[in-house]
Structure formats: C-alpha cells, structure tokens
PDB file of C-alpha atoms and ligand atoms in Angstrom:
ATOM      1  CA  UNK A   1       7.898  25.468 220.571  1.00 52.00           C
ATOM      2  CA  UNK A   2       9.102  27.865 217.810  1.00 53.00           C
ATOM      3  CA  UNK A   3       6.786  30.240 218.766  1.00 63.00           C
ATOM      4  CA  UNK A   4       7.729  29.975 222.760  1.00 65.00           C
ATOM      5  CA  UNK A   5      11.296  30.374 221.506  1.00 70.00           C
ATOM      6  CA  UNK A   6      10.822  33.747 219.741  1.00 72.00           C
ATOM      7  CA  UNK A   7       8.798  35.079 222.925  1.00 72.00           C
ATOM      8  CA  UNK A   8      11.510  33.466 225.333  1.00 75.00           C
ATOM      9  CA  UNK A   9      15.113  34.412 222.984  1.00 76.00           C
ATOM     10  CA  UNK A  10      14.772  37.884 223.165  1.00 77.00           C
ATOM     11  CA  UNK A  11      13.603  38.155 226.703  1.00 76.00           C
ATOM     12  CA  UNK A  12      16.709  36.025 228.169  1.00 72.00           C
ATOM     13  CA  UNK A  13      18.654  38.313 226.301  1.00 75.00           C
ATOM     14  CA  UNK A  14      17.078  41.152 227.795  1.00 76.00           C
ATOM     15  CA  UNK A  15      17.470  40.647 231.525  1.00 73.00           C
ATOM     16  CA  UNK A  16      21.479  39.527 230.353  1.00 70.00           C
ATOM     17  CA  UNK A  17      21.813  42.589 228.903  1.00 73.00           C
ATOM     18  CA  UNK A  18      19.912  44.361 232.284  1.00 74.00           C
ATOM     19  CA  UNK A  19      21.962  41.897 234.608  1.00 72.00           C
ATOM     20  CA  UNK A  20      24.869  41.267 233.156  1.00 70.00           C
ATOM     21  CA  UNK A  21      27.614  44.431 233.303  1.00 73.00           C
ATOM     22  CA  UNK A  22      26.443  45.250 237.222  1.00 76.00           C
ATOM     23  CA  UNK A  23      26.791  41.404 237.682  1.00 74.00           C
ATOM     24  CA  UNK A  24      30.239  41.875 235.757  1.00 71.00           C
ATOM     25  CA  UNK A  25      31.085  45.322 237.632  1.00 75.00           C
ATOM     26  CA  UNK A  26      30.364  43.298 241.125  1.00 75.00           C
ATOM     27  CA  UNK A  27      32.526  40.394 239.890  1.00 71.00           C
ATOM     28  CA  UNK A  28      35.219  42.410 239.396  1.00 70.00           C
ATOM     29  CA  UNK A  29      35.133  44.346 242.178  1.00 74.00           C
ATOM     30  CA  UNK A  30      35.203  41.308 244.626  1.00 83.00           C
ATOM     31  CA  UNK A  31      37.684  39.740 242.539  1.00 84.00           C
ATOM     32  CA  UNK A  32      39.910  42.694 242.205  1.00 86.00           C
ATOM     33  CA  UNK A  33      40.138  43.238 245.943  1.00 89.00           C
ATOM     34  CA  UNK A  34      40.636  39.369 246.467  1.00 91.00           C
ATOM     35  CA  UNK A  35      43.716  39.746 243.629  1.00 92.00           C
ATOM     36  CA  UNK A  36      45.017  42.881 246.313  1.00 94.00           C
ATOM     37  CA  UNK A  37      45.142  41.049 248.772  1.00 93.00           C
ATOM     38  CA  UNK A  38      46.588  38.017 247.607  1.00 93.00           C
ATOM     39  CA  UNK A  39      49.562  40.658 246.134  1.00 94.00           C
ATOM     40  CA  UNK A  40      49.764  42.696 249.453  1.00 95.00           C
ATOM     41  CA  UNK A  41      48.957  45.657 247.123  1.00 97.00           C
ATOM     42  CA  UNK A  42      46.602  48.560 247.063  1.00 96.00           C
ATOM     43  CA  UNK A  43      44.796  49.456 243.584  1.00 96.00           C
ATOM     44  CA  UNK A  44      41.095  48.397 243.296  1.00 93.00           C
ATOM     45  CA  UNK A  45      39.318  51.607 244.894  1.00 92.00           C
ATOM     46  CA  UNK A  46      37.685  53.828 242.292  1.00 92.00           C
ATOM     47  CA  UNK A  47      38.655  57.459 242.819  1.00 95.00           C
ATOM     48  CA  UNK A  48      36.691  60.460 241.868  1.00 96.00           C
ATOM     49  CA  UNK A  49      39.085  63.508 240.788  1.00 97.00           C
ATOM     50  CA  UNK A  50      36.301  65.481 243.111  1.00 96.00           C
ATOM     51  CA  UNK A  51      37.571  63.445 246.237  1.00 96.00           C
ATOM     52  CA  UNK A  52      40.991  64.802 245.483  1.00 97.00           C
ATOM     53  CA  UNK A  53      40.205  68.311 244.527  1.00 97.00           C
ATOM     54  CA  UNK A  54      41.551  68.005 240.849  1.00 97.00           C
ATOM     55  CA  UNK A  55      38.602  67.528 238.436  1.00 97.00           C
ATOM     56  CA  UNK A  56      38.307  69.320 235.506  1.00 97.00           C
ATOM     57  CA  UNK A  57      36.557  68.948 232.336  1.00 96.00           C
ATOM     58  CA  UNK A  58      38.683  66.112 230.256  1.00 97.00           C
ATOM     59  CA  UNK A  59      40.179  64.114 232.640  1.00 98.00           C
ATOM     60  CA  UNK A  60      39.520  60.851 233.897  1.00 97.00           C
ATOM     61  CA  UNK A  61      38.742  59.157 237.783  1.00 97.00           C
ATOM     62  CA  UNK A  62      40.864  56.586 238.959  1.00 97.00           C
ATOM     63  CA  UNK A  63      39.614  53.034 237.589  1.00 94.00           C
ATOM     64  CA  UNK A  64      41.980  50.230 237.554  1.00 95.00           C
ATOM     65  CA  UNK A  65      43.056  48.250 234.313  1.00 94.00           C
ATOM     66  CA  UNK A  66      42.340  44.706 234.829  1.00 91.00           C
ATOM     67  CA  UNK A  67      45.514  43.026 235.783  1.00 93.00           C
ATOM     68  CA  UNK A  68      45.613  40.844 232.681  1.00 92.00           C
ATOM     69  CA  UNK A  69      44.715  44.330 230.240  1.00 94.00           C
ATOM     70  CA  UNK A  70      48.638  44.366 229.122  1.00 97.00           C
ATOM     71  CA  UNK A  71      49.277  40.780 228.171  1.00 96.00           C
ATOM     72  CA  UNK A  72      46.070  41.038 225.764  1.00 95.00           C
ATOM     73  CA  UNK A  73      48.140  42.764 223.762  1.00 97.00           C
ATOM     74  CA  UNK A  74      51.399  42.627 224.208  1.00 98.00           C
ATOM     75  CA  UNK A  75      52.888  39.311 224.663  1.00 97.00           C
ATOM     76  CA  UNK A  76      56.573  39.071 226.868  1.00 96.00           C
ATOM     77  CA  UNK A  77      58.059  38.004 223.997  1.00 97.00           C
ATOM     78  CA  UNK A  78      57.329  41.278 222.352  1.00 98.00           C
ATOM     79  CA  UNK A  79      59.410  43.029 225.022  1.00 98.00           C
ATOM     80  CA  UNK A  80      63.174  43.326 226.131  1.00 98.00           C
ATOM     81  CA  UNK A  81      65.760  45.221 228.060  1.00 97.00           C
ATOM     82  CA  UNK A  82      66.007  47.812 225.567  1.00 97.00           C
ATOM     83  CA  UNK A  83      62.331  48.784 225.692  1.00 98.00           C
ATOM     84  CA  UNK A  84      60.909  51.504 228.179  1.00 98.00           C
ATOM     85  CA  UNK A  85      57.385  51.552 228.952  1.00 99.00           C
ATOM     86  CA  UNK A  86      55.461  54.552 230.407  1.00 99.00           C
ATOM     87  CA  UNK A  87      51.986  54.619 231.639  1.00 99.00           C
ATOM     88  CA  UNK A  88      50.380  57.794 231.274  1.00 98.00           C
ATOM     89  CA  UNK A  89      47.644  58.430 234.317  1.00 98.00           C
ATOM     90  CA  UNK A  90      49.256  55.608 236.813  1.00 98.00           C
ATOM     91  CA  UNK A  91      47.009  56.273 239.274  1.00 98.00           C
ATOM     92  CA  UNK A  92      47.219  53.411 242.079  1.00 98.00           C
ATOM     93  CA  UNK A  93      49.934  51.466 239.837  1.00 98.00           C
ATOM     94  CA  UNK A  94      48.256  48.726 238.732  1.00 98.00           C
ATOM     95  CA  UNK A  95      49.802  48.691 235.170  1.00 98.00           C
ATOM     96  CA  UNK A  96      53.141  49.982 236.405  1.00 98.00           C
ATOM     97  CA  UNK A  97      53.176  46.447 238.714  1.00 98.00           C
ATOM     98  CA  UNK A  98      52.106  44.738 235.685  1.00 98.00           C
ATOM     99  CA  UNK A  99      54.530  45.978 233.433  1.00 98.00           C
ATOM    100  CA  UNK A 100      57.214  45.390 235.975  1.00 98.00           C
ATOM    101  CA  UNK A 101      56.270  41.881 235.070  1.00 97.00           C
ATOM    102  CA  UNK A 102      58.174  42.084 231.654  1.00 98.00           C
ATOM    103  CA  UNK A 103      61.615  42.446 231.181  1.00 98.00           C
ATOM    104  CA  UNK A 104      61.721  45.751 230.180  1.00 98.00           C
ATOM    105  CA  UNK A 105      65.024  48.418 231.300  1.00 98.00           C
ATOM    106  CA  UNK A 106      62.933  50.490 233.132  1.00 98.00           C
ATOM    107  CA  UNK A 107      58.813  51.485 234.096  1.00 98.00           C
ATOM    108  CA  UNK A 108      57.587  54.784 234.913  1.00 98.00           C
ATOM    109  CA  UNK A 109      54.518  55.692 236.330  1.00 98.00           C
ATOM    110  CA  UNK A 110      52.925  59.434 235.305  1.00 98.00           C
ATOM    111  CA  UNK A 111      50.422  60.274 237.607  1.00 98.00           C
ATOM    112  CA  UNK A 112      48.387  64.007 238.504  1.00 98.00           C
ATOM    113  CA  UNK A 113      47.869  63.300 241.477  1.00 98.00           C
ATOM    114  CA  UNK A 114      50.147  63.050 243.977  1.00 98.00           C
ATOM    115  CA  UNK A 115      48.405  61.504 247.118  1.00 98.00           C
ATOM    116  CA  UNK A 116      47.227  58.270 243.916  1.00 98.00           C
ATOM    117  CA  UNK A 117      50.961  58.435 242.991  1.00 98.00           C
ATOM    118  CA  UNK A 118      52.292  57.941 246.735  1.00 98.00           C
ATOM    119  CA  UNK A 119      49.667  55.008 246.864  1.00 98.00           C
ATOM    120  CA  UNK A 120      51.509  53.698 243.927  1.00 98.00           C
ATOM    121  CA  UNK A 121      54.913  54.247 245.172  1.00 98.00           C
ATOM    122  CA  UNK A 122      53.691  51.564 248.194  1.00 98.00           C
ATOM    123  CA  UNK A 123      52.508  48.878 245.801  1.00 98.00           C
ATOM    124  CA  UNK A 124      56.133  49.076 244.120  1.00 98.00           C
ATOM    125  CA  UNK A 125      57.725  48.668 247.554  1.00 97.00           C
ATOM    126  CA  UNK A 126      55.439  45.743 248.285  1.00 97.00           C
ATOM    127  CA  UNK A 127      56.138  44.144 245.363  1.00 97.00           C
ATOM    128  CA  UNK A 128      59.786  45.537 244.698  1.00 95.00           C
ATOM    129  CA  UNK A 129      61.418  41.623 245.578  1.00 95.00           C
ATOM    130  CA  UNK A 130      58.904  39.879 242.660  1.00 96.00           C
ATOM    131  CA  UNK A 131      59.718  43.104 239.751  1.00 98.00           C
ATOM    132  CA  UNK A 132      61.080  41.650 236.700  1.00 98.00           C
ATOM    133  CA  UNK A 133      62.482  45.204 235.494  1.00 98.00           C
ATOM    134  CA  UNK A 134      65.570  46.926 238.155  1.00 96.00           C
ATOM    135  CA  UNK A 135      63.858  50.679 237.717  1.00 98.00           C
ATOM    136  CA  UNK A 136      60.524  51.440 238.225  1.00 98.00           C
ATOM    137  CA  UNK A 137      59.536  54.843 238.811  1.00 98.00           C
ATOM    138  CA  UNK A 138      56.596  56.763 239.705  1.00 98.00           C
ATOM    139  CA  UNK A 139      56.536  60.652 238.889  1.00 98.00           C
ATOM    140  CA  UNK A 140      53.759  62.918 240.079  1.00 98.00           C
ATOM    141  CA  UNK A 141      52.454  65.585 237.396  1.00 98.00           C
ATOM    142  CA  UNK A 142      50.289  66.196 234.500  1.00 98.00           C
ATOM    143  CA  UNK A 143      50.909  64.726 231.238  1.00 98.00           C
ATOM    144  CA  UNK A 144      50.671  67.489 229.418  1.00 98.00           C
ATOM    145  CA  UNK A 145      54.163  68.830 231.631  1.00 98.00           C
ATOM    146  CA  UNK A 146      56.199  65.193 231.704  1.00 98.00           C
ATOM    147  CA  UNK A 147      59.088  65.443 229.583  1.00 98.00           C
ATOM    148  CA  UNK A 148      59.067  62.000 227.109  1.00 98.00           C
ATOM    149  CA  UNK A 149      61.883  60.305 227.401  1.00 98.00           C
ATOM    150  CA  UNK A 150      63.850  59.706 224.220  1.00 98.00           C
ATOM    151  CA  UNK A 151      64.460  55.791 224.771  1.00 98.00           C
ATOM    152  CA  UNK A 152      60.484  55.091 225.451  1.00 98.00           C
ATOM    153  CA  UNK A 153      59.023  52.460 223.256  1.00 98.00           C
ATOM    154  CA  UNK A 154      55.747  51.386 225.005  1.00 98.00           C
ATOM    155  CA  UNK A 155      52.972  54.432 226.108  1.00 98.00           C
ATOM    156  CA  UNK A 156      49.888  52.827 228.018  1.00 98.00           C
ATOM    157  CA  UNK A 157      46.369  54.810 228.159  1.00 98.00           C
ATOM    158  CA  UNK A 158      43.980  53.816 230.006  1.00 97.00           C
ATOM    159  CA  UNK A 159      41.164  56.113 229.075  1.00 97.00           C
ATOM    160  CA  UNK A 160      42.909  58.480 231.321  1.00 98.00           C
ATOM    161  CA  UNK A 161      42.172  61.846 229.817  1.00 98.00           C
ATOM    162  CA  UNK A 162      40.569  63.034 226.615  1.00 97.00           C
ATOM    163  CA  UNK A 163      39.873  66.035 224.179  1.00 98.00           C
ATOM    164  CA  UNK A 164      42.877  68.707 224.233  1.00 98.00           C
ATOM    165  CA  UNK A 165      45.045  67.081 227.277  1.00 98.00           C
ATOM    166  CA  UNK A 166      45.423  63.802 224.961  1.00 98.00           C
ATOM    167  CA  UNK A 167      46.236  65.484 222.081  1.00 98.00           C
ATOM    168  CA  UNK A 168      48.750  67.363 223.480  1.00 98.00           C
ATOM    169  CA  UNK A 169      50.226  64.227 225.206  1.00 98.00           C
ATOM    170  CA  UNK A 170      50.010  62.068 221.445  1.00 98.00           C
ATOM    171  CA  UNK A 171      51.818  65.625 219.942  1.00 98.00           C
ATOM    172  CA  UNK A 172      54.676  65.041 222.295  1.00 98.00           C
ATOM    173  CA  UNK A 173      55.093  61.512 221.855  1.00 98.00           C
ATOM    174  CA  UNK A 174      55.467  62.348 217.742  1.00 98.00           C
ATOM    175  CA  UNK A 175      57.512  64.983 218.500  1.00 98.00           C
ATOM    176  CA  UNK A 176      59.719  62.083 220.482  1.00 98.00           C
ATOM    177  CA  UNK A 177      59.755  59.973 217.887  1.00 98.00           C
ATOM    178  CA  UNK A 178      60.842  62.750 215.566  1.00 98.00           C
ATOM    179  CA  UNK A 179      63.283  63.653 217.416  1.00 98.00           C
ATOM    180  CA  UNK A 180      64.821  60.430 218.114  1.00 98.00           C
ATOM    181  CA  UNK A 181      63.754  57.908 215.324  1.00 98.00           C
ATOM    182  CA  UNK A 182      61.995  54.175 216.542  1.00 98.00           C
ATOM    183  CA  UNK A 183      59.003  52.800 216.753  1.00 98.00           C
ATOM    184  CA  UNK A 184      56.823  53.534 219.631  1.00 98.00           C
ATOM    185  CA  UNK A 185      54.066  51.260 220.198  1.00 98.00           C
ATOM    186  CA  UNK A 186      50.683  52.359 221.835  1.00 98.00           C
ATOM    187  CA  UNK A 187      48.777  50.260 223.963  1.00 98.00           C
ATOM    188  CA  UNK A 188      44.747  51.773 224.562  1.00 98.00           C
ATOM    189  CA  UNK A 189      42.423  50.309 226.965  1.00 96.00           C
ATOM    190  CA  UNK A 190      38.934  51.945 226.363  1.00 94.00           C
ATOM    191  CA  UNK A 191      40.527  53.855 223.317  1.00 95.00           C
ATOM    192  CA  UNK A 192      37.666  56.894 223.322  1.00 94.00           C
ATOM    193  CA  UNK A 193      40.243  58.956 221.589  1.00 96.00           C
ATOM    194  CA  UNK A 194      41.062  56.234 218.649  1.00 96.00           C
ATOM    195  CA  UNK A 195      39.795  58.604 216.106  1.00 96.00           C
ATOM    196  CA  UNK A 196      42.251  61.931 217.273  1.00 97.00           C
ATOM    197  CA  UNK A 197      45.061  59.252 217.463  1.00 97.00           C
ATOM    198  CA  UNK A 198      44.477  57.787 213.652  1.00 97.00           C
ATOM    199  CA  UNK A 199      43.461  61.306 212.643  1.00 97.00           C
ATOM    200  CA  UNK A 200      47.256  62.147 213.087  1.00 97.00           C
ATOM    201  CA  UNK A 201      48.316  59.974 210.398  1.00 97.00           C
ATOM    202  CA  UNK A 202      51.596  58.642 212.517  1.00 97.00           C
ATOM    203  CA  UNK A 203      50.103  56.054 214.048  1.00 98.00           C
ATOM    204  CA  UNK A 204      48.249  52.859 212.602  1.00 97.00           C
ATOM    205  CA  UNK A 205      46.381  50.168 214.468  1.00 97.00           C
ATOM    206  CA  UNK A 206      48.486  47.013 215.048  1.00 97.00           C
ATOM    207  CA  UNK A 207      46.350  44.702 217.073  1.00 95.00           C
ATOM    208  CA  UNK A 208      42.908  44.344 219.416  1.00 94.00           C
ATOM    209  CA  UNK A 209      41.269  42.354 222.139  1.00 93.00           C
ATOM    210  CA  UNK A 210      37.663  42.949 222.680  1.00 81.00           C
ATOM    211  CA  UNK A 211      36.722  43.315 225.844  1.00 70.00           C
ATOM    212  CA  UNK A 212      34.245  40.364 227.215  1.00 62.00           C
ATOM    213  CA  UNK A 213      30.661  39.943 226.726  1.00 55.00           C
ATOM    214  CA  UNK A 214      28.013  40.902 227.371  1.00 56.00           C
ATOM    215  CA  UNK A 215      26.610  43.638 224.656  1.00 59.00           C
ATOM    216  CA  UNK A 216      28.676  44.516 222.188  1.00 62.00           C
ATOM    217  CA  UNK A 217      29.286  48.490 223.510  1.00 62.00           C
ATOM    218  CA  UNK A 218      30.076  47.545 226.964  1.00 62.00           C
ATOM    219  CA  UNK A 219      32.684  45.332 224.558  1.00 64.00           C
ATOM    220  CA  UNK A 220      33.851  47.638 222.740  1.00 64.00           C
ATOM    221  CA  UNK A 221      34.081  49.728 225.502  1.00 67.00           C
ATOM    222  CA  UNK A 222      36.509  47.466 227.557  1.00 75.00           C
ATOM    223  CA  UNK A 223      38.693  46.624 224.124  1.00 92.00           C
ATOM    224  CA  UNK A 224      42.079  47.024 224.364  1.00 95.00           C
ATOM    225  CA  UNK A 225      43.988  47.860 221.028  1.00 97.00           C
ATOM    226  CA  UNK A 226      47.805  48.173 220.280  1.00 98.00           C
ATOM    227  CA  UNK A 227      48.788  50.599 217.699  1.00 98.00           C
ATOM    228  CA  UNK A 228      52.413  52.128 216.329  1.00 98.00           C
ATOM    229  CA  UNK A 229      53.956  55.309 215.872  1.00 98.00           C
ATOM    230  CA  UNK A 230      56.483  55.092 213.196  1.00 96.00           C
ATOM    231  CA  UNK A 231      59.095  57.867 212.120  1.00 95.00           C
TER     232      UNK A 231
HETATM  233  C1  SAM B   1      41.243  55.282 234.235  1.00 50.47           C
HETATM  234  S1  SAM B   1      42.554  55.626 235.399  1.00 50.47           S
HETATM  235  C2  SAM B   1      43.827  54.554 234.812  1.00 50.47           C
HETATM  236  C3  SAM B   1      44.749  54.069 235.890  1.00 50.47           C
HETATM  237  C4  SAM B   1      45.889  53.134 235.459  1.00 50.47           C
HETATM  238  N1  SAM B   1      46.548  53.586 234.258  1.00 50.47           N
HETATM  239  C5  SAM B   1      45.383  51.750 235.218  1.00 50.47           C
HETATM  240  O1  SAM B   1      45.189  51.409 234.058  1.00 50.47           O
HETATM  241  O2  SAM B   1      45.198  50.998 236.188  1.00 50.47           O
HETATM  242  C6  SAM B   1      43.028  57.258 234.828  1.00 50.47           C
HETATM  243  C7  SAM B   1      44.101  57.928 235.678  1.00 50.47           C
HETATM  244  O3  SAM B   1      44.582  59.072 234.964  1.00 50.47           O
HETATM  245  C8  SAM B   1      44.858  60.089 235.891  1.00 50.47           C
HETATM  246  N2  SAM B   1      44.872  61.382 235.151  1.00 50.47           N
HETATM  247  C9  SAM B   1      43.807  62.102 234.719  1.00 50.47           C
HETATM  248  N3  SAM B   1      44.230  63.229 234.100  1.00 50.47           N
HETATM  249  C10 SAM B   1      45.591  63.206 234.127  1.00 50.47           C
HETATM  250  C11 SAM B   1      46.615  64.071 233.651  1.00 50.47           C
HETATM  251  N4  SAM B   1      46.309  65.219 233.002  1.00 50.47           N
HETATM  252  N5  SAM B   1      47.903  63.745 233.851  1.00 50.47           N
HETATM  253  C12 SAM B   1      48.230  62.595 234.521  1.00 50.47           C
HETATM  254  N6  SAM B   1      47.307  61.734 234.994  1.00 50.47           N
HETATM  255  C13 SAM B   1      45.997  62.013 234.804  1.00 50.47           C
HETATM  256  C14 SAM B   1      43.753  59.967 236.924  1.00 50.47           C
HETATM  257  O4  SAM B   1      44.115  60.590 238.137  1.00 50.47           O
HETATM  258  C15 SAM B   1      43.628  58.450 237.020  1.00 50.47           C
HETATM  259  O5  SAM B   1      44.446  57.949 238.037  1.00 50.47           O
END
C-alpha cells in the first residue's frame, strides 16, 4: 500500500499540476463572462496590444483582475471619502467598477488605449446607478504622461507595464508624495516589479494574498500584495 502510494502521490500531483491552471484559466473564463453578464458590463476579453496597434517592448495586454482582486487586500473599512484611488492601465474597467464599490471621493481610470478606455467609459454608464463613489473617471493616455493627482491615496497595478515605464510611473508617485505629504498605499496584483518598487526604499510591504492553488508559481504569480509609500 505504501509502496502504491509513493508510485500513485506524485503522479496525481502531476496531471494537477498539467490540468489544473488551463482547468483554472477555463473556469475563469466561463465564469468571468457569466459575472458580465449578470452586471450588464463588458471586461472579460483578453486584448493583445498587437490587435490595437500599440505594443511595445514593456507593456502589458489587456487581462482582467478578478473582480474580488481589491477586497483581498483592502478591506471597505480601510477606505473613506477622503481617499482617491487610481488604477494605472484600466483597460476594460474592471477595477475602476470595483473600486466604485468603496466609498471613496472619487476613481479614475488611466488607460493607453483609447478604443479599451471608451469600452470602460460604457461599463461606468451601465453601472453608474449601483457606484458607491459620485466621480469616476476614465482618462485615456500613457502613464508615464498622467499628471498624479496630489489628493491620491490608493494606486492599483495590475501587472500592467514593467521595466523603465513602471519606474517612471513609481518616480512620480514619490515625487507626489513629496510634494504633498500622506501616505499612499499600493495595491499589486502579479507584482513582477516588487523588487524595483522595494529597491526605492519609500515603499514597504504592508500586506499579501496568495493567489489560489495549484503550484506554488502560478500562486505566486496571481498574489496580490498591498504596500505603502510614506513621506
Ligand atoms: C493586465 S491589464 C490590467 C487591466 C485592469 N487594471 C484590471 O486589473 O482589470 C494591463 C492594462 O495596462 C494597459 N497599459 C499597458 N501599458 C500602459 C501604459 N504605458 N499606460 C497606460 N496603460 C497601459 C494595457 O492596455 C492593459 O489594458
């Protein structure tokens, strides 16, 4: 019996680790376009930058958060009308709409392109009757050019660009905080650029979620940490 077990262990855990993320990636798929629907909104399509003639090295495609990424992390009590809350690479506004949950003063969407940002714009209006926050906002342009605004107290990344176009982004929010003292708190899904954002020695890591099994890079991968930029 011992014996089957230590042929039979490591071979179940094999074809989970073969099976499992596609059977994941399908689940979420079907159950992010059910959650669309059920909303009346518009966000679960995957976008190549290709498709819409802006790829270049360091940025990122259009993937969705999961709707429930935000709350991992930051809990509505956590948040009120004096905080602003920016998500930086909005694509289809999935965040935005989930932000717009909390009761913060206002949400603003950042997005590079403009036909993902009109998208966006249409979720808002669908959902503009059920927003907990009275200004949400979607802007259309790079990162690297959006002016931070001195009153913002919660950045989201989602993974949504990397190498020199996040640093420049992370210099700018310092330079924010510098400028106008308060803590600024970071929330990271898929945080590939932890180490450039520590390396800066402004910002310190608060809080994490792992993401869900199974395999422990594919969780690591879909982890979700909350970090803060002090003066
Ligand atoms: C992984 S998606 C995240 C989408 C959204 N934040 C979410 O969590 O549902 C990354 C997004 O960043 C956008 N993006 C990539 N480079 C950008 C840049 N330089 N400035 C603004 N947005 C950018 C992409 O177009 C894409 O929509």
């Amino acid at each position: 019996m011992v014996g089957a077990d230590r042929v039979l262990q490591p071979a179940v855990r094999g074809v989970r680790r073969l099976v499992g993320p596609p059977a994941l990636w399908l689940r979420r798929r079907v159950v992010d376009e059910a959650q669309d629907r059920m909303r009346g909104t518009r966000t679960a399509r995957w976008t190549e930058l290709e498709e819409l003639g802006l790829a270049a090295p360091d940025r990122v495609r259009y993937v969705p958060s999961p709707w429930a990424a935000l709350g991992r992390v930051l809990p509505r009590r956590e948040v009120s009308e004096r905080d602003v809350f920016v998500d930086f690479g909005a694509g289809m506004g999935r965040v935005v709409l989930a932000a717009a949950g909390y009761p913060f003063r206002r949400v603003v969407g950042v997005e590079l392109s403009a036909e993902l940002a009109e998208v966006a714009r249409r979720n808002v209006e669908r959902r503009r009757d059920r927003l907990v926050c009275p200004d949400v906002r979607i802007v259309a342009c790079d990162a690297t050019e959006f002016e931070v605004p001195d009153d913002l107290t919660v950045a989201y990344f989602f993974n949504p660009f990397r190498g020199a176009i996040f640093r420049t982004v992370v210099d700018r929010l310092i330079a924010s905080v510098d400028a106008s003292p308060r803590v600024l708190r970071i929330v990271y899904l898929d945080p590939f650029e932890e180490r450039a954002l520590l390396d800066t020695g402004r910002v310190r890591l608060v809080r994490s979620a792992r993401g869900r099994r199974p395999g422990r890079e594919w969780s690591r991968r879909h982890s979700v940490h909350l970090y803060e930029l002090t003066p």
